[in-house]
């Protein structure tokens, strides 16, 4: 033993121990002073806000979808056929296709059988799998989704959310960061998007869409637009673009059904534009209400360079003033008026009305339209008189509504808008619509005179089919040839037929604008659009409760009795929670024998387990609200 523990061996052992201790010391010192890695933080979930109409009616709400997948190699071969048959009806798939798909991927660890199952489909399928013992090789992936309760109602306005949770069009796109806040490194807990209240009235939208769809059928038109706006605030009450897409089946929609025409389509408006050019001529002082022009059926003028300009008129109207020119939609008189005003001032008025500039409405991809000037390569001596009658320039429908607000509001425009307010998840307002008025465009007297001319047009002019009788209305019709994209120039068969209305004349409240494109057969706006203006105006007046002459008044005590919901009681069997508001559910949370999971805000749209399931102690009841 003494010989084994000699000095040399003890020295070497001590040295090795010292080296080990030194290494451990420095290793720990290094760990102590280096930056500590952070523990992984759970990514917060984001609940997207809802899109609702002005009265709170849901138009786009958060929901859950489920992707259903299986592990093919975990299914016994002799069970595949039975399994495929049993689930086929719930998945709405052919049993043979399911069987072949499973057998083709038999050695695979995972495959999806169907994606985007609804909450109801998920519950039915889960119950079947549980009862038949198929859960062991099944998997459900819950993903956030979107449900559009009104299908194609105002579809281009509402827009669509893709599978990645991002808006692809409409309000879903433009208000993406409002509806779904960005997840940041400092975010703590779940995030909730804000709710967007639109200015449209869903019930009124339904009524006007029915009129529009009937019109599409009777005129055999390719597309149609209708905008009803509050003349005082700029709030859009109805926003229609046909054809439209079913938002719950957006991927199957045709391209034409996805186009937001009121914002994106630019076109020549034709004679409707005459109310704005007439206003410019009057307001400039170059003519007055008594100035007269001789219409002999054609405007003809030769320039200093020998260029001959000809613009045809539909009739020989004889001597006419501004009121008559608008009443009969006289091209000759409007072209003659253009000769009295210099080009710079003429174009300045058009721009002040808002043409050639986006309105700035809360929608993506708005067209600017086109207003040429003298530096444009296509400007000619014919351009100004042609623009005077609504051609050689392009507009969008929203610009027409904004320009009409100048006439309705005594010479001052109001910006069109489709958002009335924005609230947080608790209903607290974060934004409320305040009308945005522009600078004065024309004098009040000019605006009132043009509006009175529009009333004359409705009473005895080209817009007489839009006349209401018991409520004053001012209108202007217009029919314009569309550009021929194949042969150039203007088409002989394709027309834009449109009509603009403002009512009541004495105190304007509503601006109504309707455009029909490429109607078959009759195309004159006074014949196919003016009657639709009357139908739509009647619906708007009745829906809003506007006073009609001779309308019967009804007295009411002012007291309305509302019966509350009976209290929810959970005893031997699970009751139906469908349709109950969240406030009815809160007392249930005090029950220690049952666990309640409440998902979402609003009213119960689905539950698990279903109604009638026996109640057991400690069971969990999941409720999904929208």
CSV table of N, CA and C in Angstrom, one decimal, residues 229-236 358-362 366 398 401-403 405 409 412-418 431 433-438:
chain,number,residue,atom,x,y,z
A,229,UNK,N,-76.9,56.6,-51.0
A,229,UNK,CA,-76.0,57.3,-50.0
A,229,UNK,C,-76.8,58.3,-49.3
A,230,UNK,N,-76.4,58.5,-48.0
A,230,UNK,CA,-76.9,59.6,-47.2
A,230,UNK,C,-76.2,60.9,-47.7
A,231,UNK,N,-77.0,61.8,-48.3
A,231,UNK,CA,-76.5,63.0,-48.9
A,231,UNK,C,-75.8,63.9,-47.9
A,232,UNK,N,-76.2,63.8,-46.6
A,232,UNK,CA,-75.6,64.7,-45.6
A,232,UNK,C,-74.3,64.2,-44.9
A,233,UNK,N,-74.2,62.9,-44.8
A,233,UNK,CA,-73.0,62.4,-44.1
A,233,UNK,C,-72.0,61.6,-45.1
A,234,UNK,N,-72.5,61.3,-46.2
A,234,UNK,CA,-71.6,60.5,-47.1
A,234,UNK,C,-71.7,59.0,-46.9
A,235,UNK,N,-72.4,58.6,-45.8
A,235,UNK,CA,-72.5,57.1,-45.5
A,235,UNK,C,-73.3,56.4,-46.6
A,236,UNK,N,-72.7,55.3,-47.1
A,236,UNK,CA,-73.4,54.5,-48.1
A,236,UNK,C,-74.4,53.6,-47.4
A,358,UNK,N,-59.2,59.9,-56.7
A,358,UNK,CA,-59.9,58.9,-55.9
A,358,UNK,C,-60.7,59.6,-54.8
A,359,UNK,N,-61.8,59.0,-54.5
A,359,UNK,CA,-62.6,59.6,-53.4
A,359,UNK,C,-61.9,59.3,-52.0
A,360,UNK,N,-61.1,58.2,-51.9
A,360,UNK,CA,-60.5,57.9,-50.7
A,360,UNK,C,-61.4,57.0,-49.8
A,361,UNK,N,-62.4,56.4,-50.4
A,361,UNK,CA,-63.3,55.5,-49.6
A,361,UNK,C,-62.5,54.4,-49.1
A,362,UNK,N,-63.0,53.7,-48.0
A,362,UNK,CA,-62.2,52.6,-47.3
A,362,UNK,C,-62.3,51.3,-48.1
A,366,UNK,N,-59.3,51.5,-55.8
A,366,UNK,CA,-60.3,52.4,-56.4
A,366,UNK,C,-59.7,53.0,-57.6
A,398,UNK,N,-68.4,55.8,-57.5
A,398,UNK,CA,-68.3,56.6,-56.2
A,398,UNK,C,-68.0,58.0,-56.5
A,401,UNK,N,-71.3,59.7,-57.2
A,401,UNK,CA,-72.0,60.0,-55.9
A,401,UNK,C,-71.4,61.2,-55.2
A,402,UNK,N,-70.1,61.2,-55.1
A,402,UNK,CA,-69.5,62.3,-54.4
A,402,UNK,C,-69.8,63.7,-55.1
A,403,UNK,N,-69.7,63.7,-56.4
A,403,UNK,CA,-70.0,64.9,-57.2
A,403,UNK,C,-71.5,65.3,-57.0
A,405,UNK,N,-73.2,64.9,-54.3
A,405,UNK,CA,-73.3,65.5,-53.0
A,405,UNK,C,-73.1,67.0,-53.0
A,409,UNK,N,-75.8,69.3,-51.4
A,409,UNK,CA,-75.4,70.0,-50.1
A,409,UNK,C,-75.2,71.5,-50.4
A,412,UNK,N,-71.2,72.1,-51.6
A,412,UNK,CA,-70.1,71.5,-50.9
A,412,UNK,C,-70.2,70.0,-50.9
A,413,UNK,N,-69.1,69.3,-51.3
A,413,UNK,CA,-69.1,67.9,-51.4
A,413,UNK,C,-68.9,67.2,-50.0
A,414,UNK,N,-69.3,66.0,-49.9
A,414,UNK,CA,-69.0,65.2,-48.7
A,414,UNK,C,-68.4,63.9,-49.1
A,415,UNK,N,-67.4,63.4,-48.4
A,415,UNK,CA,-66.6,62.2,-48.8
A,415,UNK,C,-67.5,61.0,-48.6
A,416,UNK,N,-67.6,60.1,-49.6
A,416,UNK,CA,-68.4,58.9,-49.3
A,416,UNK,C,-67.6,57.9,-48.4
A,417,UNK,N,-68.3,57.2,-47.6
A,417,UNK,CA,-67.7,56.3,-46.6
A,417,UNK,C,-68.6,55.1,-46.4
A,418,UNK,N,-67.9,53.9,-46.1
A,418,UNK,CA,-68.7,52.7,-45.8
A,418,UNK,C,-68.5,52.2,-44.4
A,431,UNK,N,-63.9,54.5,-33.0
A,431,UNK,CA,-64.0,55.5,-34.1
A,431,UNK,C,-65.5,55.6,-34.4
A,433,UNK,N,-68.2,57.7,-37.1
A,433,UNK,CA,-68.2,58.5,-38.4
A,433,UNK,C,-68.5,60.0,-38.1
A,434,UNK,N,-67.6,60.8,-38.6
A,434,UNK,CA,-67.8,62.3,-38.7
A,434,UNK,C,-67.7,62.7,-40.1
A,435,UNK,N,-68.8,63.3,-40.7
A,435,UNK,CA,-68.7,63.6,-42.1
A,435,UNK,C,-67.5,64.5,-42.5
A,436,UNK,N,-66.9,64.2,-43.6
A,436,UNK,CA,-65.8,64.9,-44.1
A,436,UNK,C,-66.2,65.8,-45.3
A,437,UNK,N,-66.4,67.1,-45.0
A,437,UNK,CA,-66.8,68.0,-46.1
A,437,UNK,C,-65.6,68.6,-46.8
A,438,UNK,N,-65.7,68.8,-48.1
A,438,UNK,CA,-64.7,69.4,-48.9
A,438,UNK,C,-64.9,70.9,-49.0
